[in-house]
XYZ file of C-alpha atoms in Angstrom:
770
model
C -5.195 24.809 -59.408
C -4.214 25.901 -55.184
C -6.896 24.839 -52.998
C -8.335 28.205 -51.216
C -10.274 27.306 -48.348
C -11.746 30.722 -47.312
C -12.900 30.566 -51.109
C -14.431 27.311 -50.895
C -15.846 28.012 -47.595
C -17.763 31.111 -49.003
C -18.869 28.930 -51.536
C -20.543 26.523 -49.105
C -22.090 28.923 -47.016
C -23.546 30.751 -49.850
C -25.248 27.317 -51.158
C -26.556 26.939 -47.768
C -28.698 29.923 -47.451
C -29.796 29.046 -50.977
C -30.839 25.686 -49.727
C -28.730 23.799 -52.358
C -27.621 21.123 -49.693
C -26.053 18.912 -52.301
C -23.651 21.922 -53.528
C -22.899 22.668 -50.013
C -21.909 19.099 -49.630
C -19.379 18.977 -51.977
C -17.673 22.205 -51.001
C -17.591 20.650 -47.517
C -16.010 17.362 -48.632
C -12.911 19.404 -50.408
C -12.546 21.678 -46.831
C -12.202 18.441 -44.982
C -10.676 16.453 -47.870
C -7.411 19.213 -47.552
C -7.551 20.242 -43.814
C -8.576 17.277 -41.745
C -8.253 19.367 -38.743
C -10.891 21.381 -39.072
C -13.431 19.642 -37.056
C -15.992 22.456 -37.364
C -16.464 21.724 -41.007
C -16.051 17.815 -40.099
C -18.989 18.317 -37.898
C -20.919 20.585 -40.690
C -20.677 17.907 -43.269
C -22.082 15.327 -40.667
C -25.046 17.785 -40.044
C -25.656 17.974 -43.797
C -25.104 14.470 -44.508
C -28.067 13.425 -41.757
C -30.491 16.183 -43.491
C -29.872 14.368 -47.217
C -30.520 10.619 -45.044
C -26.297 9.562 -45.887
C -26.178 8.385 -41.800
C -23.029 6.077 -42.600
C -21.192 9.370 -43.950
C -22.302 11.597 -41.019
C -21.321 8.747 -38.294
C -18.042 8.574 -39.749
C -17.874 12.040 -39.630
C -19.037 12.440 -36.086
C -17.138 9.465 -35.000
C -13.803 10.844 -36.299
C -14.753 14.086 -34.101
C -15.454 12.497 -30.927
C -12.094 10.031 -30.878
C -10.354 13.878 -31.150
C -12.138 15.028 -28.421
C -11.734 11.755 -26.197
C -8.001 11.489 -27.109
C -7.672 15.054 -25.902
C -9.630 14.278 -22.875
C -12.292 16.536 -23.736
C -14.704 14.121 -22.264
C -17.834 16.113 -22.310
C -17.569 17.338 -25.772
C -16.508 13.166 -26.793
C -19.997 12.100 -25.037
C -21.901 14.572 -26.986
C -20.688 13.760 -30.330
C -21.023 10.095 -29.503
C -24.730 10.787 -28.456
C -25.558 12.420 -31.662
C -23.750 8.911 -33.385
C -26.371 6.896 -31.104
C -29.334 9.088 -32.378
C -28.374 7.505 -35.887
C -27.397 4.203 -34.837
C -29.255 3.492 -31.627
C -28.151 0.972 -28.977
C -25.018 0.209 -31.451
C -23.194 -1.557 -28.640
C -19.409 -0.267 -29.792
C -21.023 3.295 -29.331
C -22.422 2.347 -26.181
C -19.083 0.674 -24.421
C -17.477 3.986 -25.337
C -20.693 6.297 -23.948
C -20.220 3.851 -20.611
C -16.582 4.423 -20.475
C -16.538 7.994 -20.565
C -19.875 8.650 -18.463
C -17.828 6.523 -15.718
C -14.817 8.805 -15.799
C -17.256 11.539 -15.281
C -18.652 9.706 -12.499
C -21.902 9.583 -13.838
C -22.810 5.898 -12.568
C -26.653 5.377 -13.812
C -25.581 6.724 -17.424
C -22.601 4.499 -17.491
C -24.854 1.513 -16.326
C -27.445 1.970 -18.713
C -24.626 2.156 -21.769
C -22.895 -1.554 -20.251
C -26.471 -2.945 -20.365
C -26.789 -2.565 -24.010
C -23.429 -3.852 -24.367
C -24.115 -6.942 -21.904
C -27.551 -7.825 -23.850
C -25.817 -7.795 -27.332
C -22.872 -10.372 -26.144
C -25.886 -12.470 -24.607
C -27.806 -12.348 -27.579
C -24.753 -13.362 -29.438
C -24.526 -15.989 -27.138
C -21.028 -14.863 -25.506
C -21.933 -15.422 -22.051
C -18.226 -14.803 -20.829
C -17.960 -11.139 -22.568
C -21.524 -10.525 -21.166
C -20.218 -11.693 -17.595
C -17.232 -9.212 -18.171
C -19.562 -6.345 -19.126
C -21.508 -6.813 -16.189
C -17.881 -6.907 -14.060
C -17.775 -3.359 -15.151
C -21.184 -2.514 -14.064
C -20.233 -3.999 -10.635
C -17.001 -1.954 -10.705
C -19.178 1.336 -11.069
C -20.732 0.725 -7.404
C -17.985 -0.824 -5.415
C -20.541 -1.072 -1.977
C -22.983 -3.077 -4.146
C -21.491 -6.339 -2.811
C -24.981 -8.351 -3.357
C -24.612 -7.759 -6.808
C -21.442 -8.928 -6.878
C -21.844 -11.920 -5.446
C -24.552 -12.753 -7.786
C -22.082 -11.879 -10.246
C -19.554 -14.680 -8.637
C -22.093 -17.278 -8.812
C -23.061 -16.387 -12.631
C -18.924 -16.879 -13.173
C -19.057 -20.240 -11.534
C -22.317 -21.619 -13.502
C -20.741 -20.461 -16.549
C -17.244 -22.517 -15.608
C -15.151 -19.322 -15.038
C -13.799 -20.488 -12.083
C -10.727 -18.022 -11.869
C -12.831 -15.077 -12.833
C -15.633 -16.115 -9.873
C -13.099 -16.733 -7.347
C -11.995 -13.544 -8.332
C -15.741 -11.641 -7.991
C -15.880 -13.613 -4.524
C -12.526 -12.213 -3.192
C -13.264 -8.616 -4.383
C -17.115 -9.039 -2.682
C -15.058 -10.149 0.774
C -12.712 -7.253 0.283
C -15.534 -4.583 0.048
C -17.441 -6.383 2.892
C -14.395 -6.422 5.171
C -13.956 -2.625 4.304
C -17.826 -2.525 5.471
C -16.815 -4.187 8.443
C -19.223 -6.985 7.764
C -16.708 -9.186 9.175
C -18.780 -12.406 9.092
C -20.084 -12.110 5.317
C -16.887 -11.216 4.255
C -15.070 -14.354 5.257
C -18.022 -16.395 4.070
C -17.273 -14.751 0.633
C -13.367 -15.411 0.932
C -14.309 -19.185 1.816
C -16.202 -19.328 -1.222
C -12.883 -17.851 -2.932
C -11.050 -20.570 -1.434
C -13.065 -23.468 -2.421
C -12.458 -22.563 -5.753
C -9.003 -21.767 -5.520
C -7.655 -23.372 -2.702
C -4.356 -20.944 -3.033
C -5.816 -17.576 -4.094
C -3.945 -15.138 -1.940
C -6.216 -12.332 -1.739
C -8.751 -14.464 -0.448
C -6.371 -16.405 1.977
C -5.025 -13.226 3.651
C -8.744 -11.844 3.403
C -10.138 -15.083 5.503
C -7.246 -14.440 8.106
C -8.165 -10.727 8.484
C -11.742 -11.413 8.770
C -10.733 -14.346 11.166
C -9.194 -12.116 13.284
C -11.855 -9.341 13.435
C -13.932 -11.637 14.662
C -11.770 -13.328 17.419
C -11.253 -16.562 15.770
C -7.569 -16.250 14.687
C -7.115 -20.302 16.004
C -9.013 -21.216 13.126
C -7.549 -18.960 10.412
C -4.590 -20.754 11.784
C -6.082 -23.785 11.160
C -6.938 -23.314 7.608
C -3.346 -22.126 6.428
C -1.930 -25.244 8.530
C -3.859 -27.018 6.075
C -2.602 -25.232 3.046
C 1.283 -25.216 4.105
C 0.972 -29.331 3.838
C 1.456 -28.528 -0.111
C 3.588 -25.391 -0.197
C 5.893 -25.755 3.074
C 8.600 -23.279 1.149
C 5.743 -20.466 0.590
C 6.955 -17.555 3.163
C 3.916 -15.465 2.425
C 1.906 -18.541 3.750
C 4.256 -19.160 6.369
C 3.891 -15.595 7.176
C 0.054 -15.522 7.103
C 0.628 -18.346 9.525
C 2.744 -16.667 11.859
C 0.109 -13.730 11.983
C -2.593 -15.969 12.938
C -1.043 -17.460 15.645
C 0.089 -14.705 17.233
C -3.200 -13.007 17.254
C -4.493 -15.948 18.577
C -1.917 -15.622 21.171
C -0.545 -19.198 20.546
C 3.146 -18.740 21.955
C 4.098 -22.067 20.776
C 2.627 -22.287 17.250
C 3.945 -18.862 16.794
C 7.315 -19.972 17.652
C 7.525 -22.671 15.339
C 6.156 -20.160 12.531
C 8.629 -17.851 13.229
C 11.606 -20.680 13.116
C 10.239 -21.999 9.770
C 10.035 -18.266 8.756
C 13.663 -17.635 9.512
C 14.503 -20.194 7.564
C 13.876 -18.513 4.406
C 14.503 -15.086 5.622
C 16.703 -14.517 8.400
C 15.786 -11.104 8.646
C 12.440 -12.077 10.042
C 14.225 -12.658 13.630
C 12.437 -9.395 14.967
C 9.461 -11.700 14.945
C 11.061 -13.351 17.931
C 10.190 -10.642 19.399
C 6.697 -11.050 19.345
C 6.803 -14.510 20.145
C 8.784 -13.617 23.688
C 6.279 -11.331 24.926
C 3.332 -13.847 23.690
C 5.396 -16.313 26.316
C 5.310 -13.558 28.867
C 1.699 -12.738 28.571
C 1.411 -16.651 29.148
C 3.547 -16.032 32.229
C 6.262 -18.709 30.978
C 8.959 -16.476 31.919
C 11.678 -19.291 31.150
C 10.337 -19.688 27.805
C 10.555 -16.011 27.010
C 14.335 -15.762 28.156
C 15.027 -18.489 25.844
C 13.353 -17.170 22.716
C 15.350 -13.655 23.607
C 18.593 -15.574 24.293
C 18.445 -17.183 20.631
C 18.267 -13.589 18.988
C 20.532 -11.449 21.054
C 23.457 -11.274 18.905
C 21.024 -10.354 16.022
C 18.683 -7.804 18.060
C 22.103 -6.027 18.992
C 23.898 -6.144 15.363
C 20.444 -4.829 13.894
C 20.501 -1.844 16.544
C 17.113 -3.209 18.369
C 18.776 -3.124 22.020
C 16.140 -0.962 23.053
C 13.270 -3.448 22.301
C 15.233 -6.276 23.711
C 16.318 -4.876 26.695
C 12.805 -3.860 27.493
C 11.678 -7.438 27.031
C 14.525 -8.295 29.242
C 13.174 -6.309 32.326
C 10.166 -7.293 32.218
C 11.273 -11.147 32.431
C 13.546 -9.879 35.332
C 10.456 -7.882 37.076
C 8.472 -11.050 37.169
C 11.384 -13.063 38.384
C 14.457 -10.758 39.623
C 17.137 -14.029 39.587
C 15.920 -15.565 36.522
C 19.752 -16.466 35.374
C 19.602 -16.324 31.482
C 17.664 -13.048 31.691
C 20.556 -11.481 33.960
C 23.082 -12.941 31.267
C 21.343 -11.065 28.760
C 20.777 -7.922 30.854
C 25.165 -8.270 31.228
C 25.118 -8.537 27.217
C 23.323 -5.833 26.379
C 25.061 -3.364 28.920
C 28.337 -4.468 27.571
C 26.945 -3.659 24.221
C 26.266 -0.210 25.118
C 29.607 0.443 27.127
C 27.595 1.612 29.924
C 30.000 0.381 32.955
C 28.116 1.596 36.110
C 24.811 -0.623 34.553
C 27.480 -3.590 33.644
C 28.713 -3.911 37.292
C 25.211 -3.572 38.542
C 24.310 -6.513 35.941
C 27.495 -8.601 37.116
C 26.311 -8.313 40.256
C 22.708 -9.278 40.493
C 23.776 -12.149 38.276
C 26.395 -12.823 41.425
C 23.859 -12.602 43.770
C 21.277 -14.802 42.215
C 23.695 -17.742 41.129
C 25.114 -17.952 44.601
C 21.715 -18.113 45.837
C 20.804 -21.055 43.547
C 23.513 -22.790 44.102
C 25.032 -22.352 40.151
C 28.639 -22.064 41.217
C 29.729 -21.764 37.039
C 27.223 -18.830 36.804
C 28.969 -17.431 39.660
C 32.563 -17.845 38.769
C 31.289 -16.324 35.338
C 30.324 -13.034 36.733
C 33.334 -12.756 39.329
C 35.519 -12.992 36.776
C 34.092 -10.033 34.968
C 34.059 -8.526 37.745
C 37.652 -8.839 38.890
C 38.427 -7.580 35.400
C 36.259 -4.804 35.565
C 36.764 -3.613 38.610
C 40.346 -4.848 39.952
C 40.516 -3.102 43.284
C 37.500 -4.551 44.771
C 39.176 -7.120 46.685
C 35.949 -9.177 47.801
C 35.343 -10.399 43.819
C 38.624 -11.917 43.640
C 38.604 -13.525 47.233
C 35.191 -15.068 46.545
C 36.425 -15.908 43.312
C 39.665 -17.709 44.664
C 37.169 -19.761 46.979
C 35.170 -21.153 43.941
C 38.705 -21.925 42.655
C 39.367 -19.457 40.480
C 38.555 -17.504 36.862
C 36.047 -18.867 34.883
C 37.687 -19.993 31.845
C 35.162 -21.672 29.637
C 31.367 -21.157 29.835
C 29.437 -23.242 32.348
C 29.423 -26.774 31.056
C 25.321 -26.561 30.816
C 24.173 -28.092 27.164
C 23.552 -25.445 24.937
C 22.206 -25.636 21.115
C 21.639 -22.450 19.176
C 18.813 -21.811 17.110
C 19.062 -22.825 13.704
C 22.069 -21.137 11.633
C 19.979 -19.203 8.778
C 22.261 -18.960 6.433
C 24.322 -16.443 8.768
C 28.312 -17.179 9.315
C 29.214 -18.123 12.738
C 29.123 -15.062 15.374
C 33.132 -15.302 16.684
C 32.744 -16.292 20.419
C 33.856 -14.764 23.513
C 35.782 -18.206 24.457
C 37.836 -17.655 21.378
C 39.275 -14.305 22.424
C 39.901 -15.618 25.904
C 43.999 -14.905 26.659
C 43.442 -14.798 30.679
C 45.039 -18.191 32.495
C 43.352 -18.817 35.934
C 47.205 -18.515 37.741
C 46.837 -14.894 36.167
C 44.364 -14.072 39.207
C 46.758 -14.987 41.684
C 48.559 -11.687 41.544
C 46.011 -9.581 42.803
C 45.110 -6.219 41.347
C 48.180 -5.191 40.362
C 48.284 -7.840 37.659
C 44.377 -8.076 37.045
C 44.270 -4.239 35.878
C 46.431 -5.060 32.921
C 44.013 -7.888 31.705
C 41.571 -7.354 28.596
C 37.600 -7.203 29.722
C 35.521 -10.042 28.200
C 32.183 -11.819 28.176
C 31.407 -15.229 27.621
C 28.310 -16.426 25.507
C 25.190 -16.904 27.694
C 24.165 -20.758 28.011
C 21.497 -22.499 29.616
C 20.554 -25.948 29.003
C 18.579 -25.618 26.035
C 17.224 -28.092 23.513
C 15.824 -26.047 20.021
C 15.724 -26.893 16.870
C 18.536 -28.373 15.833
C 17.900 -29.197 11.950
C 16.745 -25.816 9.888
C 15.765 -27.818 7.076
C 12.699 -30.398 8.955
C 9.559 -29.789 7.750
C 6.805 -28.208 9.491
C 5.840 -31.422 10.996
C 8.966 -32.497 12.317
C 9.006 -28.294 14.239
C 5.536 -29.342 15.580
C 6.852 -32.779 17.020
C 9.855 -31.239 18.310
C 8.557 -28.443 20.005
C 5.885 -30.040 21.328
C 8.531 -32.461 22.999
C 10.227 -29.537 24.264
C 7.233 -27.676 25.321
C 7.279 -29.325 28.857
C 10.963 -29.286 29.176
C 12.535 -26.732 31.898
C 13.878 -23.604 31.442
C 16.154 -23.729 28.082
C 18.440 -21.300 26.569
C 19.984 -21.014 23.371
C 23.996 -19.576 23.377
C 24.839 -16.475 21.925
C 28.615 -15.994 21.275
C 29.992 -12.134 21.199
C 33.127 -11.029 20.090
C 35.457 -9.714 23.010
C 35.800 -5.637 23.057
C 39.239 -5.007 25.100
C 38.043 -3.099 28.318
C 42.291 -1.537 28.464
C 45.038 -1.343 26.314
C 47.938 -3.310 27.719
C 50.074 0.049 27.598
C 46.734 2.012 29.053
C 47.467 4.660 31.002
C 44.824 7.022 33.448
C 43.512 7.000 36.973
C 40.004 6.895 36.136
C 37.700 4.966 33.919
C 37.287 6.250 30.526
C 33.932 5.656 28.428
C 33.433 6.602 24.976
C 29.814 6.245 24.117
C 30.502 6.262 20.406
C 31.708 2.317 20.886
C 35.112 2.642 21.498
C 37.071 1.228 24.461
C 36.550 0.794 28.004
C 39.876 1.488 30.283
C 40.159 0.765 33.586
C 42.197 2.513 36.159
C 45.890 1.863 36.406
C 47.182 0.206 39.303
C 51.089 0.574 38.506
C 53.166 3.019 36.663
C 53.448 2.194 32.785
C 56.083 0.311 31.481
C 58.212 2.027 28.868
C 58.829 -1.298 26.567
C 56.767 -4.422 26.226
C 57.480 -8.102 27.082
C 57.294 -10.506 24.721
C 54.165 -11.872 25.823
C 52.862 -8.429 26.144
C 53.547 -8.249 22.255
C 52.055 -11.371 21.377
C 48.852 -10.802 23.652
C 48.357 -7.395 21.697
C 48.790 -9.475 18.243
C 46.585 -11.714 19.339
C 43.827 -9.237 20.154
C 44.143 -7.672 17.042
C 43.559 -10.670 15.133
C 40.401 -11.842 16.968
C 39.143 -7.933 16.692
C 39.725 -8.039 12.934
C 38.157 -11.384 12.992
C 34.971 -9.746 14.597
C 35.541 -6.665 12.276
C 35.448 -9.176 9.033
C 32.167 -10.710 10.467
C 30.387 -7.280 10.646
C 31.629 -6.361 7.591
C 30.217 -9.540 5.951
C 26.663 -9.218 7.269
C 26.657 -5.553 5.842
C 26.976 -3.703 9.097
C 29.389 -0.956 8.227
C 28.361 1.513 11.215
C 29.458 -1.239 13.486
C 32.360 -2.215 11.855
C 34.095 1.215 11.607
C 33.105 1.810 15.175
C 35.120 -1.191 15.996
C 38.067 0.086 13.282
C 38.203 3.304 15.118
C 38.523 1.703 18.608
C 41.506 -0.446 17.074
C 43.136 2.586 15.583
C 43.532 4.377 18.427
C 45.362 1.143 19.917
C 47.246 0.102 16.575
C 47.914 3.018 15.157
C 49.152 2.576 11.311
C 48.362 -1.051 11.175
C 48.002 -1.831 7.514
C 45.260 -4.671 8.211
C 43.201 -2.148 9.751
C 43.346 0.299 6.577
C 42.680 -2.925 4.535
C 39.216 -3.296 6.148
C 38.408 0.489 5.975
C 38.826 -0.201 2.192
C 36.604 -3.231 1.962
C 33.567 -0.663 3.774
C 34.080 1.538 0.749
C 33.317 -1.350 -1.433
C 29.672 -2.893 -2.241
C 29.414 -6.135 -0.580
C 28.586 -8.909 -3.363
C 26.152 -11.420 -3.406
C 26.723 -14.866 -3.971
C 25.201 -17.998 -5.127
C 25.724 -21.229 -2.813
C 25.955 -24.625 -4.823
C 21.826 -24.796 -4.987
C 21.763 -21.799 -6.680
C 20.417 -19.541 -3.841
C 21.713 -16.511 -2.779
C 23.725 -16.159 0.471
C 23.238 -13.159 2.412
C 24.495 -9.724 1.379
C 23.522 -6.752 3.314
C 21.160 -8.075 5.985
C 20.680 -11.123 7.573
C 18.792 -14.146 5.560
C 18.742 -14.922 1.788
C 17.319 -12.584 -1.164
C 13.464 -12.506 -0.890
C 11.653 -15.168 -2.579
C 9.243 -13.831 -4.949
C 5.465 -13.600 -3.855
C 3.099 -16.028 -5.494
C 0.302 -14.457 -7.229
C -2.990 -15.791 -7.916
C -3.150 -19.634 -8.758
C -5.236 -20.924 -11.461
C -6.003 -24.516 -11.035
C -4.089 -27.126 -12.983
C -5.411 -30.259 -14.908
C -3.829 -33.568 -13.947
C -1.065 -33.174 -16.337
C -0.043 -29.988 -14.768
C -0.922 -27.789 -17.161
C -3.504 -25.260 -17.233
C -7.078 -25.587 -18.227
C -8.676 -24.634 -21.455
C -11.449 -22.278 -20.553
C -14.803 -23.755 -21.415
C -17.129 -22.167 -23.584
C -19.610 -20.330 -21.766
C -23.370 -20.448 -22.262
C -26.217 -18.464 -21.649
C -28.254 -19.226 -18.661
C -30.972 -18.748 -16.382
C -28.825 -17.723 -13.835
C -27.461 -15.124 -16.328
C -30.718 -14.025 -17.322
C -31.788 -13.213 -13.279
C -28.314 -10.902 -13.384
C -29.426 -9.262 -16.261
C -32.711 -9.042 -14.699
C -31.312 -7.398 -11.707
C -29.045 -5.048 -13.339
C -31.879 -3.881 -15.520
C -33.897 -3.362 -12.672
C -31.059 -1.156 -10.710
C -30.439 0.965 -14.143
C -34.283 1.878 -14.607
C -34.568 2.454 -10.483
C -31.982 3.807 -8.727
C -31.738 7.655 -8.618
C -28.173 9.568 -8.240
C -27.889 10.302 -4.705
C -27.151 14.136 -3.367
C -23.041 13.871 -3.715
C -23.202 14.148 -7.618
C -21.051 16.660 -8.755
C -23.267 19.757 -10.049
C -20.176 20.779 -12.085
C -20.119 17.828 -14.388
C -23.735 17.891 -15.009
C -23.815 21.665 -15.755
C -20.927 21.070 -17.982
C -22.285 18.030 -19.882
C -25.083 20.018 -20.767
C -23.083 22.969 -22.294
C -21.381 20.738 -24.267
C -24.708 19.097 -25.501
C -25.984 22.412 -26.143
C -22.680 23.347 -27.776
C -23.301 20.244 -30.017
C -27.266 21.285 -30.559
C -28.090 18.080 -28.529
C -31.331 20.094 -26.944
C -32.866 17.124 -25.549
C -29.687 16.010 -23.562
C -28.705 19.200 -22.837
C -32.297 20.288 -20.829
C -31.659 16.868 -18.895
C -28.133 17.649 -18.034
C -29.133 21.097 -16.782
C -32.167 19.992 -14.994
C -30.462 17.888 -12.978
C -27.960 20.567 -12.690
C -30.544 23.349 -11.108
C -32.002 20.165 -8.824
C -28.263 20.302 -6.693
C -28.347 23.923 -6.440
C -30.486 26.246 -4.373
C -32.304 29.654 -5.720
C -30.181 30.949 -2.010
C -26.948 29.206 -1.880
C -25.090 31.975 -2.482
C -23.813 31.274 -5.974
C -25.011 31.771 -9.423
C -25.351 28.220 -10.203
C -29.269 28.072 -9.866
C -29.485 31.366 -12.120
C -27.087 29.675 -14.565
C -29.199 26.627 -14.746
C -32.466 28.575 -15.228
C -31.060 30.553 -17.971
C -29.468 27.851 -19.992
C -32.594 25.997 -19.491
C -34.559 28.975 -20.745
C -32.464 29.598 -23.968
C -32.670 25.580 -24.846
C -36.252 25.663 -24.652
C -36.528 28.889 -26.901
C -34.196 27.006 -29.379
C -36.858 23.972 -29.222
C -39.457 26.095 -30.402
C -40.794 25.739 -26.893
C -41.504 29.532 -25.313
C -44.012 28.532 -23.020
C -41.453 26.171 -20.897
C -38.725 29.120 -21.789
C -40.902 31.811 -19.800
C -41.376 29.318 -16.721
C -37.265 28.829 -16.237
C -36.889 32.724 -17.319
C -39.352 33.635 -14.287
C -37.829 30.980 -11.691
C -34.386 32.626 -12.534
C -35.818 35.982 -11.870
C -37.252 34.894 -8.054
C -33.942 33.903 -7.325
C -32.825 36.243 -4.906
C -29.194 37.444 -4.203
C -27.691 38.413 -7.901
C -26.783 41.700 -9.398
C -29.034 44.127 -11.402
C -27.338 42.991 -14.858
C -28.322 39.322 -14.135
C -31.751 40.137 -13.570
C -31.487 42.944 -16.677
C -30.557 40.215 -18.963
C -32.809 37.433 -17.730
C -35.737 40.230 -18.319
C -34.965 40.645 -22.056
C -34.730 37.105 -22.303
C -38.362 36.616 -20.681
C -39.550 39.464 -22.920
C -38.200 37.328 -26.247
C -39.946 34.483 -24.847
C -43.232 36.290 -24.780
C -42.795 37.453 -28.087
C -41.953 34.149 -29.567
C -45.250 33.020 -27.905
C -47.227 35.792 -29.794
C -48.131 37.184 -26.311
C -47.645 40.998 -27.949
C -49.134 42.351 -24.403
C -46.626 40.652 -22.093
C -43.603 41.102 -24.488
C -44.171 44.947 -24.530
C -44.474 45.130 -20.765
C -41.259 42.702 -20.559
C -39.514 44.953 -22.757
C -40.598 47.970 -21.014
C -39.380 47.196 -17.527
C -35.575 46.667 -19.531
C -36.080 50.069 -20.991
C -37.058 51.729 -17.660
C -34.107 50.646 -16.062
C -31.511 51.212 -18.891
C -32.939 52.908 -22.718
C -29.725 51.565 -23.892
C -29.609 47.932 -23.304
C -29.040 45.721 -26.367
C -31.844 46.507 -28.837
C -34.644 47.131 -26.588
C -35.874 50.470 -27.936
C -36.040 48.973 -31.464
C -37.817 45.936 -30.183
C -40.611 48.134 -28.199
C -40.967 50.356 -31.510
C -41.341 47.232 -33.944
C -43.728 45.149 -31.019
C -45.737 48.296 -30.710
C -46.472 48.876 -34.399
C -47.215 45.075 -34.713
C -49.880 45.643 -32.077
C -51.239 48.641 -33.572
C -51.545 46.793 -36.980
C -53.212 43.695 -35.374
C -55.923 46.202 -33.186
């Protein structure tokens, strides 16, 4: 026989009206069995089971409804259903945990805490301290600003032998304290965490921040130095060390840390700019110039020329005749293709070198000036007095910074094609020469072994710390200033990175001689080497600029087109014999994985098994503190009215009237009679209805009157409240006041609801009673 839901439902309602609960139960079970989605019938079945004393079946019904509401994210309705279960099975830890999580979602901290306490006590009584502490951790998370409780929780973890959890709790407390600017307490919490887990990254980073905030960055550096001995290849740890030295204004330490960091990821070269500024702030101008010299090529290739130029100018502002800084100035203006500033920088370098008696540096500057401005005879005349053009870089010893997995930058010397005797012909012959720069080099003794240990680096820097000015060599590719067949009467300057052209001194030759052809081919090979370098390093834009310049000189050359094709393909990442990835798109290797939280290992290297935790006096104290907080804490004014109001509606819908009253009373306390909203009036009305359903009409009268006394509402709202007030008086049996209240409603609207019938009925009852 087919199931007809409507007939079964009608039968169930009939049995209920006759008081035949057993028969009604049978019908509702049929409905639920055939239609699992009918949660109204399921709720009714649960209520009937409660009336017949079948608690377990009732709990099962309510649990199904609660889970449905929870999955659908109807949080308030889910809470209401779990509260119905809680009435049948008080302090059930499983139900309490679900209620706690739902209260937490709604932001009801006090309620969530009270439910979590039930769960924690259940675990405690079962002898499972670890689970009890986990629940207490959730309670602590409800109030992130309660750091005292979190610190005591950490101590309880520690007493229970749960070291990892204790360190985490200390670290979290430190983070909260740091956010609240309690730097001293924050540092203490972080240090406690590090005592338990020395390599706990969160605590280590926090301790460094706390030290910096307290002005004791040097202590942070000491702390990290001790840990680096065990983890010398940890980039995150080295970065913390660098931060500490930078904040401590320790230029030497910062330089050592940056050098070590570069061995892991050469893209960190920009940190040397901060180091250079530290040297400047300390008044060590030569050291600042040395550091800048070591990263010039990387900075220019990385488009950091503005910041680099700013620092170089600061060096020169303090010492206008600093030779190394002047050479850097020349290099930067060459990179910017700014002929006017380039000439000015070379002239400054010439004058400074002459004043300092540094002949090689003067010859270098004059050589470039003769090529740049061949018409200025004073440059060539002075150069001849000094012995002719400078073919090689000044012979001062120069040791570059470590080669951090980056290919060698082509040198200017490798592109040089000019012979000294070519300057003998004067301006006319010099006009056709290619303009070039040699690399900056001064006496230097920097780090020679990039694989050196940190201790070795310390010793090497300490040895160099008292030495004079020392500058790392940088090498840069030549860019032609004018093509051999160039023409034009004035300087031509292409800002996009193309070529410079010097003024011609003689008529263009219609054909090129064999030496000219050879020179052009050599120039092309050298420029293509430069392009290959830029492509290999991932600097596609720089490579493209250079290729565009070459195409104007060497139209249709297949080698140029071949490199254009390369720019259209991704750069491969290859592996070195050791298995380490070499650079692909930028300087440096593939970033190393960051270490996470380290768990202490046993002597054989494996992680220790978690000890069985036991309940002790310390845990009992924690329970007491949480219990007191749950009992005494009152929710602040920042509570959400809407949450309590909606929760009250959900409770009322589920006939959980006591809970509904509590929520509405909380909500009305967050509203004001004159706040210009209907909130206060709504709460008064609903509280009156709840008390009427609870057969407490006197309490209902109080709330209906409060609503009527609230100003600023419309006539209809007051009319409804007067009707409800009259009904409350009627329920009380106070016929006189009921008649008076209904009469007031009738005087405003004779057709309002059933007010006329109510008055007639009450008058008749009053007459009979009299």
